[in-house]
Amino acid sequence: MRDDGELASASLVELAVSRLTREILGGGVEPGERLVEEQLTRRFGISRAPLREALRLLAQRGLVEHMPRRGVRVAILSEADIRELYAVRDVLEHHAVATTPPDADLAGVAAAVKAMQEADARGDRFDVANAHREFHVAVVALAGNRQLTLVYESILVKIQLYMAMNLRREAEVARPHDGVHRHERLFDAVSSRDAEAVRAALDEHGARSYLA
């Protein structure tokens, strides 16, 4: 049984993970940017131990990289990495669609659409991006394969890291609410229970231009 000190330490780790994830995936820090421990401990008001544990967890998720004798930086994805991630994502999505039962409960997908609409109304790009990811995870989860969903979600987190670089560009060139409307159309396809329509909608979704 953990004591209060251990519980407090765990909560500090969660705090650091949450704040750093939001900064990284929200486009607040650039890929390759160093994360300086002294600065982060000051900003978050925590000691080095929970911060280092948080950075270890983020490294497991592929969001940061430890560099020998040079500290930690936001992870960098090469063009080859990005192509491979999208290829794996497409395979997993198509498999999930092909194995989704016709009576699958769409409540999770509908909830993600609602969360996306609400975040868009607030103008919160980070929450919109997270809702995009949760939407796709919910679509894949319809297949009822937990391990598939876990692998798929880990791929999407890395893709969101790449797409964080484009959040500012999206805000500049995209029409307001474009991302929400794309997902509403995809939800319509999912609601039709037509596997071919869902696959076609996913293929036409435009996720290689903007976060999805």
Coordinates of N, CA and C in Angstrom, one line a residue:
M1 N 0.8 -1.2 0.0 CA 0.0 0.0 0.0 C 0.9 1.3 0.0
R2 N 0.5 2.2 -0.9 CA 1.3 3.4 -1.0 C 1.0 4.4 0.1
D3 N 1.9 5.1 0.6 CA 1.6 6.2 1.6 C 1.3 7.5 0.9
D4 N 0.9 8.5 1.7 CA 0.5 9.8 1.1 C 1.6 10.4 0.3
G5 N 2.9 10.2 0.7 CA 4.0 10.8 -0.1 C 4.0 10.2 -1.5
E6 N 3.8 8.9 -1.6 CA 3.9 8.3 -2.9 C 2.7 8.7 -3.7
L7 N 1.5 8.9 -3.1 CA 0.4 9.3 -3.9 C 0.6 10.8 -4.4
A8 N 1.2 11.6 -3.5 CA 1.5 13.0 -3.9 C 2.4 13.0 -5.1
S9 N 3.5 12.1 -5.0 CA 4.5 12.1 -6.1 C 3.8 11.6 -7.4
A10 N 2.9 10.6 -7.3 CA 2.2 10.2 -8.5 C 1.4 11.3 -9.1
S11 N 0.7 12.1 -8.3 CA -0.1 13.2 -8.8 C 0.8 14.2 -9.5
L12 N 2.0 14.5 -9.0 CA 2.9 15.4 -9.6 C 3.4 14.9 -10.9
V13 N 3.6 13.6 -11.0 CA 4.0 13.0 -12.3 C 2.9 13.2 -13.3
E14 N 1.6 13.0 -12.9 CA 0.5 13.1 -13.8 C 0.3 14.6 -14.2
L15 N 0.6 15.5 -13.3 CA 0.5 16.9 -13.6 C 1.5 17.3 -14.7
A16 N 2.8 16.8 -14.5 CA 3.8 17.1 -15.5 C 3.5 16.5 -16.8
V17 N 3.1 15.2 -16.8 CA 2.7 14.6 -18.1 C 1.6 15.3 -18.8
S18 N 0.6 15.7 -18.1 CA -0.5 16.4 -18.7 C -0.1 17.8 -19.3
R19 N 0.7 18.5 -18.5 CA 1.1 19.9 -19.0 C 2.0 19.8 -20.2
L20 N 3.0 18.9 -20.1 CA 3.9 18.7 -21.2 C 3.2 18.2 -22.5
T21 N 2.3 17.2 -22.3 CA 1.6 16.7 -23.4 C 0.8 17.8 -24.1
R22 N 0.2 18.6 -23.3 CA -0.6 19.7 -23.9 C 0.3 20.7 -24.7
E23 N 1.4 21.0 -24.1 CA 2.4 21.9 -24.8 C 2.9 21.3 -26.1
I24 N 3.3 20.0 -26.0 CA 3.9 19.4 -27.2 C 2.9 19.2 -28.3
L25 N 1.7 18.6 -28.0 CA 0.7 18.3 -29.0 C -0.1 19.5 -29.4
G26 N 0.0 20.6 -28.6 CA -0.7 21.8 -28.9 C 0.1 22.8 -29.7
G27 N 1.3 22.4 -30.1 CA 2.2 23.2 -30.9 C 2.9 24.3 -30.2
G28 N 2.9 24.2 -28.8 CA 3.5 25.2 -28.0 C 5.0 25.1 -28.0
V29 N 5.6 23.9 -28.3 CA 7.0 23.8 -28.4 C 7.3 23.0 -29.7
E30 N 8.4 23.3 -30.3 CA 8.7 22.8 -31.6 C 9.4 21.4 -31.5
P31 N 9.3 20.5 -32.5 CA 10.0 19.3 -32.5 C 11.5 19.6 -32.5
G32 N 12.3 18.9 -31.7 CA 13.7 19.1 -31.5 C 14.0 20.1 -30.5
E33 N 13.0 20.8 -29.9 CA 13.3 21.8 -28.9 C 13.7 21.1 -27.6
R34 N 14.8 21.6 -26.9 CA 15.2 21.0 -25.7 C 14.2 21.4 -24.5
L35 N 14.0 20.4 -23.7 CA 13.2 20.6 -22.5 C 14.2 20.6 -21.3
V36 N 14.4 21.8 -20.7 CA 15.4 22.0 -19.7 C 14.8 21.8 -18.3
E37 N 15.4 20.8 -17.6 CA 14.8 20.4 -16.3 C 14.6 21.6 -15.4
E38 N 15.7 22.4 -15.2 CA 15.6 23.5 -14.3 C 14.4 24.4 -14.6
Q39 N 14.2 24.7 -15.8 CA 13.1 25.6 -16.2 C 11.7 24.9 -15.9
L40 N 11.6 23.6 -16.2 CA 10.4 22.9 -16.1 C 10.0 22.8 -14.6
T41 N 11.0 22.4 -13.8 CA 10.7 22.3 -12.3 C 10.2 23.6 -11.7
R42 N 10.8 24.7 -12.2 CA 10.4 26.0 -11.7 C 9.0 26.3 -12.2
R43 N 8.7 26.1 -13.4 CA 7.4 26.4 -14.0 C 6.3 25.6 -13.4
F44 N 6.5 24.3 -13.2 CA 5.5 23.4 -12.7 C 5.5 23.3 -11.1
G45 N 6.5 23.9 -10.5 CA 6.5 23.8 -9.0 C 6.7 22.4 -8.5
I46 N 7.5 21.6 -9.1 CA 7.8 20.3 -8.7 C 9.3 20.0 -8.6
S47 N 9.7 18.9 -8.0 CA 11.1 18.5 -7.9 C 11.5 17.8 -9.2
R48 N 12.8 17.4 -9.2 CA 13.3 16.7 -10.4 C 12.8 15.3 -10.5
A49 N 12.5 14.6 -9.4 CA 12.1 13.2 -9.4 C 10.8 13.0 -10.2
P50 N 9.7 13.7 -9.9 CA 8.5 13.5 -10.7 C 8.6 14.0 -12.1
L51 N 9.4 15.0 -12.3 CA 9.6 15.5 -13.7 C 10.3 14.5 -14.5
R52 N 11.3 13.9 -14.0 CA 12.1 12.9 -14.7 C 11.2 11.6 -15.0
E53 N 10.4 11.3 -14.1 CA 9.4 10.2 -14.3 C 8.4 10.5 -15.4
A54 N 8.0 11.8 -15.4 CA 7.1 12.2 -16.5 C 7.7 12.2 -17.8
L55 N 9.0 12.6 -17.9 CA 9.7 12.6 -19.2 C 9.9 11.2 -19.6
R56 N 10.2 10.2 -18.7 CA 10.3 8.8 -19.1 C 9.0 8.3 -19.7
L57 N 7.9 8.6 -19.1 CA 6.6 8.2 -19.6 C 6.3 8.8 -21.0
L58 N 6.7 10.1 -21.2 CA 6.5 10.7 -22.5 C 7.4 10.1 -23.5
A59 N 8.6 9.7 -23.1 CA 9.5 9.0 -24.1 C 8.9 7.7 -24.5
Q60 N 8.3 7.0 -23.6 CA 7.6 5.7 -23.9 C 6.5 5.9 -25.0
R61 N 5.9 7.1 -24.9 CA 4.8 7.4 -25.9 C 5.4 7.9 -27.2
G62 N 6.7 8.2 -27.2 CA 7.3 8.7 -28.5 C 7.2 10.2 -28.6
L63 N 6.9 10.9 -27.5 CA 6.7 12.4 -27.6 C 8.0 13.1 -27.3
V64 N 8.9 12.5 -26.6 CA 10.2 13.2 -26.3 C 11.3 12.1 -26.5
E65 N 12.5 12.6 -26.6 CA 13.7 11.8 -26.8 C 14.8 12.1 -25.8
H66 N 15.4 11.1 -25.2 CA 16.6 11.4 -24.3 C 17.8 11.3 -25.2
M67 N 18.6 12.4 -25.0 CA 19.9 12.4 -25.8 C 21.1 12.3 -24.8
P68 N 22.0 11.3 -25.1 CA 23.1 11.1 -24.2 C 23.9 12.4 -24.0
R69 N 24.0 12.8 -22.7 CA 24.8 13.9 -22.2 C 24.2 15.3 -22.7
R70 N 23.0 15.2 -23.3 CA 22.4 16.5 -23.9 C 21.0 16.7 -23.4
G71 N 20.5 15.9 -22.5 CA 19.2 16.1 -21.9 C 18.1 15.5 -22.8
V72 N 17.0 16.2 -22.7 CA 15.7 15.7 -23.4 C 15.2 16.8 -24.4
R73 N 14.7 16.3 -25.5 CA 14.1 17.2 -26.4 C 12.8 16.6 -26.9
V74 N 12.0 17.5 -27.5 CA 10.7 17.0 -28.2 C 11.1 16.2 -29.3
A75 N 10.5 15.0 -29.5 CA 10.8 14.1 -30.5 C 10.7 14.7 -31.9
I76 N 11.6 14.2 -32.8 CA 11.6 14.6 -34.2 C 11.2 13.4 -35.1
L77 N 10.2 13.6 -36.0 CA 9.9 12.5 -36.9 C 10.4 12.8 -38.3
S78 N 11.0 11.8 -38.9 CA 11.5 12.0 -40.3 C 10.3 11.8 -41.2
E79 N 10.5 12.2 -42.5 CA 9.5 12.0 -43.5 C 9.2 10.5 -43.6
A80 N 10.2 9.7 -43.5 CA 10.0 8.2 -43.6 C 9.1 7.7 -42.4
D81 N 9.4 8.3 -41.2 CA 8.6 7.9 -40.0 C 7.2 8.3 -40.3
I82 N 6.9 9.5 -40.8 CA 5.6 9.9 -41.0 C 4.8 9.1 -42.0
R83 N 5.5 8.7 -43.1 CA 4.9 7.9 -44.1 C 4.5 6.5 -43.5
E84 N 5.5 6.0 -42.7 CA 5.2 4.7 -42.1 C 4.1 4.7 -41.1
L85 N 4.0 5.8 -40.3 CA 2.9 5.9 -39.4 C 1.6 5.9 -40.1
Y86 N 1.5 6.7 -41.1 CA 0.2 6.8 -41.8 C -0.1 5.5 -42.5
A87 N 0.9 4.8 -43.0 CA 0.6 3.5 -43.6 C 0.1 2.5 -42.6
V88 N 0.7 2.5 -41.4 CA 0.2 1.6 -40.4 C -1.2 2.0 -39.9
R89 N -1.4 3.2 -39.8 CA -2.7 3.7 -39.4 C -3.8 3.3 -40.4
D90 N -3.5 3.4 -41.7 CA -4.5 3.0 -42.7 C -4.8 1.5 -42.6
V91 N -3.8 0.7 -42.4 CA -4.0 -0.7 -42.3 C -4.9 -1.1 -41.1
L92 N -4.6 -0.5 -40.0 CA -5.4 -0.7 -38.8 C -6.8 -0.3 -38.9
E93 N -7.0 0.9 -39.5 CA -8.4 1.4 -39.7 C -9.2 0.5 -40.6
H94 N -8.6 0.1 -41.7 CA -9.3 -0.8 -42.7 C -9.7 -2.1 -42.0
H95 N -8.7 -2.7 -41.3 CA -9.0 -3.9 -40.6 C -10.2 -3.7 -39.6
A96 N -10.1 -2.6 -38.8 CA -11.2 -2.4 -37.8 C -12.5 -2.3 -38.5
V97 N -12.6 -1.5 -39.6 CA -13.9 -1.3 -40.3 C -14.4 -2.7 -40.8
A98 N -13.5 -3.5 -41.4 CA -13.9 -4.8 -41.9 C -14.4 -5.8 -40.8
T99 N -14.0 -5.6 -39.6 CA -14.4 -6.5 -38.5 C -15.4 -5.9 -37.5
T100 N -15.9 -4.7 -37.8 CA -16.9 -4.1 -36.9 C -18.2 -4.8 -37.1
P101 N -18.8 -5.2 -36.0 CA -20.2 -5.9 -36.1 C -21.2 -4.8 -36.5
P102 N -22.3 -5.2 -37.2 CA -23.3 -4.3 -37.7 C -24.1 -3.6 -36.6
D103 N -24.1 -4.2 -35.4 CA -24.9 -3.6 -34.3 C -24.0 -2.9 -33.3
A104 N -22.8 -2.5 -33.7 CA -21.8 -1.9 -32.8 C -22.4 -0.6 -32.2
D105 N -22.2 -0.3 -30.9 CA -22.7 0.9 -30.3 C -21.9 2.1 -30.7
L106 N -22.6 3.1 -31.3 CA -21.9 4.3 -31.8 C -21.9 5.4 -30.8
A107 N -22.2 5.1 -29.5 CA -22.2 6.2 -28.5 C -20.9 6.9 -28.3
G108 N -19.8 6.1 -28.3 CA -18.5 6.7 -28.2 C -18.1 7.6 -29.3
V109 N -18.4 7.2 -30.5 CA -18.2 8.1 -31.7 C -19.0 9.4 -31.6
A110 N -20.2 9.2 -31.3 CA -21.1 10.4 -31.2 C -20.6 11.4 -30.1
A111 N -20.1 10.8 -29.0 CA -19.6 11.7 -27.9 C -18.3 12.4 -28.3
A112 N -17.5 11.8 -29.2 CA -16.3 12.4 -29.7 C -16.7 13.6 -30.6
V113 N -17.7 13.4 -31.4 CA -18.2 14.5 -32.3 C -18.7 15.7 -31.5
K114 N -19.4 15.4 -30.4 CA -19.9 16.4 -29.6 C -18.8 17.2 -28.9
A115 N -17.8 16.4 -28.4 CA -16.7 17.1 -27.7 C -15.9 18.0 -28.7
M116 N -15.8 17.5 -30.0 CA -15.1 18.3 -31.0 C -15.9 19.6 -31.3
Q117 N -17.2 19.5 -31.4 CA -18.0 20.7 -31.7 C -17.9 21.7 -30.5
E118 N -17.9 21.2 -29.3 CA -17.8 22.1 -28.2 C -16.4 22.8 -28.1
A119 N -15.4 22.0 -28.3 CA -14.0 22.5 -28.3 C -13.9 23.6 -29.4
D120 N -14.4 23.3 -30.6 CA -14.4 24.2 -31.7 C -15.1 25.5 -31.4
A121 N -16.2 25.4 -30.7 CA -17.0 26.6 -30.3 C -16.2 27.5 -29.4
R122 N -15.4 26.8 -28.5 CA -14.5 27.5 -27.6 C -13.3 28.1 -28.2
G123 N -12.9 27.6 -29.4 CA -11.7 28.0 -30.1 C -10.5 27.4 -29.5
D124 N -10.6 26.2 -28.9 CA -9.5 25.5 -28.2 C -8.9 24.5 -29.2
R125 N -7.9 24.8 -29.9 CA -7.3 24.0 -30.9 C -6.8 22.7 -30.3
F126 N -6.2 22.7 -29.1 CA -5.7 21.5 -28.6 C -6.8 20.5 -28.3
D127 N -7.9 21.0 -27.7 CA -9.0 20.1 -27.4 C -9.7 19.6 -28.6
V128 N -9.7 20.4 -29.7 CA -10.2 20.0 -31.0 C -9.4 18.8 -31.5
A129 N -8.0 19.0 -31.4 CA -7.1 18.0 -31.9 C -7.3 16.7 -31.1
N130 N -7.4 16.8 -29.8 CA -7.6 15.6 -29.0 C -9.0 14.9 -29.4
A131 N -10.0 15.7 -29.6 CA -11.3 15.2 -30.0 C -11.2 14.5 -31.3
H132 N -10.4 15.0 -32.2 CA -10.2 14.4 -33.5 C -9.6 13.0 -33.3
R133 N -8.6 12.9 -32.4 CA -8.0 11.6 -32.2 C -8.9 10.7 -31.5
E134 N -9.7 11.2 -30.5 CA -10.6 10.3 -29.8 C -11.7 9.8 -30.7
F135 N -12.1 10.6 -31.7 CA -13.1 10.2 -32.7 C -12.6 9.0 -33.4
H136 N -11.4 9.0 -33.9 CA -10.8 7.9 -34.7 C -10.6 6.7 -33.9
V137 N -10.2 6.9 -32.6 CA -10.0 5.8 -31.7 C -11.4 5.1 -31.5
A138 N -12.4 5.9 -31.3 CA -13.8 5.4 -31.1 C -14.2 4.6 -32.3
V139 N -13.9 5.0 -33.5 CA -14.3 4.3 -34.7 C -13.6 3.0 -34.7
V140 N -12.3 2.9 -34.4 CA -11.6 1.7 -34.4 C -12.1 0.8 -33.3
A141 N -12.4 1.4 -32.2 CA -12.9 0.6 -31.0 C -14.2 -0.2 -31.3
L142 N -14.9 0.3 -32.3 CA -16.2 -0.4 -32.7 C -15.9 -1.9 -33.0
A143 N -14.7 -2.2 -33.5 CA -14.4 -3.6 -33.8 C -14.4 -4.5 -32.6
G144 N -14.2 -3.9 -31.4 CA -14.2 -4.7 -30.2 C -12.9 -5.4 -29.9
N145 N -11.9 -5.0 -30.6 CA -10.5 -5.6 -30.4 C -9.7 -4.6 -29.5
R146 N -9.6 -4.9 -28.3 CA -8.9 -4.0 -27.3 C -7.4 -3.8 -27.7
Q147 N -6.7 -4.8 -28.1 CA -5.3 -4.7 -28.4 C -5.1 -3.9 -29.7
L148 N -6.0 -4.1 -30.7 CA -6.0 -3.3 -31.9 C -6.1 -1.8 -31.5
T149 N -7.1 -1.5 -30.7 CA -7.4 -0.1 -30.3 C -6.2 0.5 -29.6
L150 N -5.5 -0.2 -28.7 CA -4.3 0.3 -28.0 C -3.2 0.6 -28.9
V151 N -2.9 -0.3 -29.9 CA -1.9 -0.1 -30.9 C -2.2 1.1 -31.7
Y152 N -3.5 1.2 -32.2 CA -3.9 2.3 -33.0 C -3.8 3.6 -32.3
E153 N -4.2 3.7 -31.0 CA -4.1 5.0 -30.3 C -2.6 5.4 -30.2
S154 N -1.7 4.5 -30.0 CA -0.3 4.9 -29.9 C 0.2 5.4 -31.2
I155 N -0.3 4.9 -32.3 CA 0.1 5.5 -33.6 C -0.4 6.9 -33.7
L156 N -1.7 7.1 -33.3 CA -2.3 8.4 -33.5 C -1.6 9.5 -32.7
V157 N -1.1 9.1 -31.5 CA -0.4 10.1 -30.6 C 0.8 10.6 -31.4
K158 N 1.6 9.7 -32.0 CA 2.7 10.1 -32.8 C 2.4 11.0 -34.0
I159 N 1.3 10.6 -34.6 CA 0.8 11.4 -35.8 C 0.4 12.8 -35.3
Q160 N -0.2 12.9 -34.1 CA -0.6 14.2 -33.6 C 0.6 15.0 -33.3
L161 N 1.7 14.4 -32.9 CA 3.0 15.1 -32.7 C 3.4 15.8 -34.0
Y162 N 3.4 15.0 -35.0 CA 3.7 15.6 -36.4 C 2.8 16.7 -36.7
M163 N 1.5 16.5 -36.6 CA 0.5 17.5 -37.0 C 0.5 18.7 -36.1
A164 N 1.0 18.6 -34.9 CA 1.1 19.8 -34.1 C 1.9 20.9 -34.8
M165 N 2.9 20.5 -35.6 CA 3.6 21.5 -36.4 C 2.7 22.3 -37.3
N166 N 1.6 21.7 -37.7 CA 0.8 22.3 -38.7 C -0.5 23.0 -38.1
L167 N -0.6 23.0 -36.8 CA -1.7 23.7 -36.2 C -1.8 25.2 -36.5
R168 N -0.7 25.9 -36.5 CA -0.7 27.3 -36.8 C -1.0 27.5 -38.3
R169 N -0.5 26.6 -39.2 CA -0.7 26.7 -40.6 C -2.2 26.4 -40.9
E170 N -2.8 25.4 -40.2 CA -4.2 25.1 -40.4 C -5.1 26.3 -40.0
A171 N -4.7 27.0 -38.9 CA -5.5 28.1 -38.5 C -5.5 29.2 -39.5
E172 N -4.3 29.3 -40.3 CA -4.2 30.4 -41.3 C -4.9 30.1 -42.6
V173 N -4.8 28.8 -43.0 CA -5.3 28.5 -44.4 C -6.7 27.8 -44.4
A174 N -7.1 27.1 -43.3 CA -8.3 26.4 -43.3 C -9.5 27.3 -43.1
R175 N -10.7 27.0 -43.6 CA -11.9 27.7 -43.3 C -12.3 27.3 -41.9
P176 N -13.0 28.2 -41.2 CA -13.4 27.9 -39.8 C -14.3 26.7 -39.8
H177 N -14.0 25.8 -38.8 CA -14.8 24.6 -38.6 C -14.6 23.5 -39.6
D178 N -13.6 23.6 -40.5 CA -13.4 22.6 -41.5 C -13.2 21.2 -40.9
G179 N -12.4 21.2 -39.8 CA -12.1 19.9 -39.2 C -13.4 19.2 -38.7
V180 N -14.2 20.0 -38.0 CA -15.4 19.5 -37.4 C -16.3 19.0 -38.5
H181 N -16.5 19.7 -39.6 CA -17.4 19.3 -40.7 C -16.9 18.0 -41.4
R182 N -15.6 17.8 -41.5 CA -15.0 16.6 -42.1 C -15.4 15.4 -41.2
H183 N -15.3 15.6 -39.9 CA -15.6 14.5 -39.0 C -17.1 14.2 -38.9
E184 N -17.9 15.3 -39.0 CA -19.4 15.1 -39.1 C -19.8 14.2 -40.3
R185 N -19.1 14.5 -41.4 CA -19.4 13.7 -42.6 C -19.0 12.3 -42.4
L186 N -17.8 12.1 -41.8 CA -17.3 10.7 -41.5 C -18.3 10.0 -40.5
F187 N -18.8 10.8 -39.5 CA -19.8 10.2 -38.6 C -21.0 9.7 -39.4
D188 N -21.4 10.5 -40.3 CA -22.6 10.1 -41.1 C -22.3 8.7 -41.8
A189 N -21.1 8.6 -42.4 CA -20.7 7.3 -43.0 C -20.7 6.2 -42.0
V190 N -20.2 6.4 -40.8 CA -20.1 5.3 -39.8 C -21.6 5.0 -39.4
S191 N -22.4 6.0 -39.3 CA -23.8 5.7 -38.9 C -24.6 4.9 -39.9
S192 N -24.1 5.0 -41.2 CA -24.8 4.2 -42.2 C -24.6 2.7 -42.1
R193 N -23.6 2.3 -41.3 CA -23.3 0.9 -41.1 C -22.8 0.2 -42.4
D194 N -22.4 1.0 -43.4 CA -21.9 0.5 -44.6 C -20.3 0.6 -44.6
A195 N -19.7 -0.6 -44.5 CA -18.3 -0.7 -44.4 C -17.5 0.0 -45.6
E196 N -18.1 -0.2 -46.8 CA -17.4 0.4 -48.0 C -17.5 1.9 -47.9
A197 N -18.6 2.4 -47.4 CA -18.8 3.9 -47.3 C -17.8 4.5 -46.2
V198 N -17.6 3.7 -45.2 CA -16.7 4.2 -44.1 C -15.3 4.2 -44.6
R199 N -14.9 3.1 -45.3 CA -13.5 3.0 -45.9 C -13.3 4.2 -46.8
A200 N -14.3 4.5 -47.7 CA -14.1 5.5 -48.7 C -14.0 6.9 -48.0
A201 N -14.8 7.1 -46.9 CA -14.8 8.3 -46.2 C -13.4 8.5 -45.5
L202 N -12.9 7.4 -44.9 CA -11.6 7.5 -44.3 C -10.5 7.9 -45.3
D203 N -10.6 7.2 -46.5 CA -9.6 7.5 -47.5 C -9.6 8.9 -48.0
E204 N -10.8 9.5 -48.0 CA -11.0 10.9 -48.5 C -10.9 11.9 -47.4
H205 N -10.6 11.5 -46.2 CA -10.7 12.4 -45.1 C -9.8 13.5 -45.0
G206 N -8.7 13.5 -45.8 CA -7.7 14.6 -45.8 C -6.9 14.7 -44.6
A207 N -6.6 13.6 -43.9 CA -5.9 13.6 -42.6 C -4.4 13.9 -42.8
R208 N -3.9 13.8 -44.0 CA -2.5 14.0 -44.3 C -2.2 15.5 -44.4
S209 N -3.3 16.3 -44.5 CA -3.1 17.8 -44.5 C -3.3 18.4 -43.1
Y210 N -4.3 17.9 -42.4 CA -4.6 18.4 -41.1 C -4.7 17.3 -40.1
L211 N -4.6 17.6 -38.9 CA -4.8 16.6 -37.8 C -6.1 15.9 -37.9
A212 N -6.2 14.6 -37.7 CA -7.4 13.9 -37.7 C -7.4 12.8 -36.8

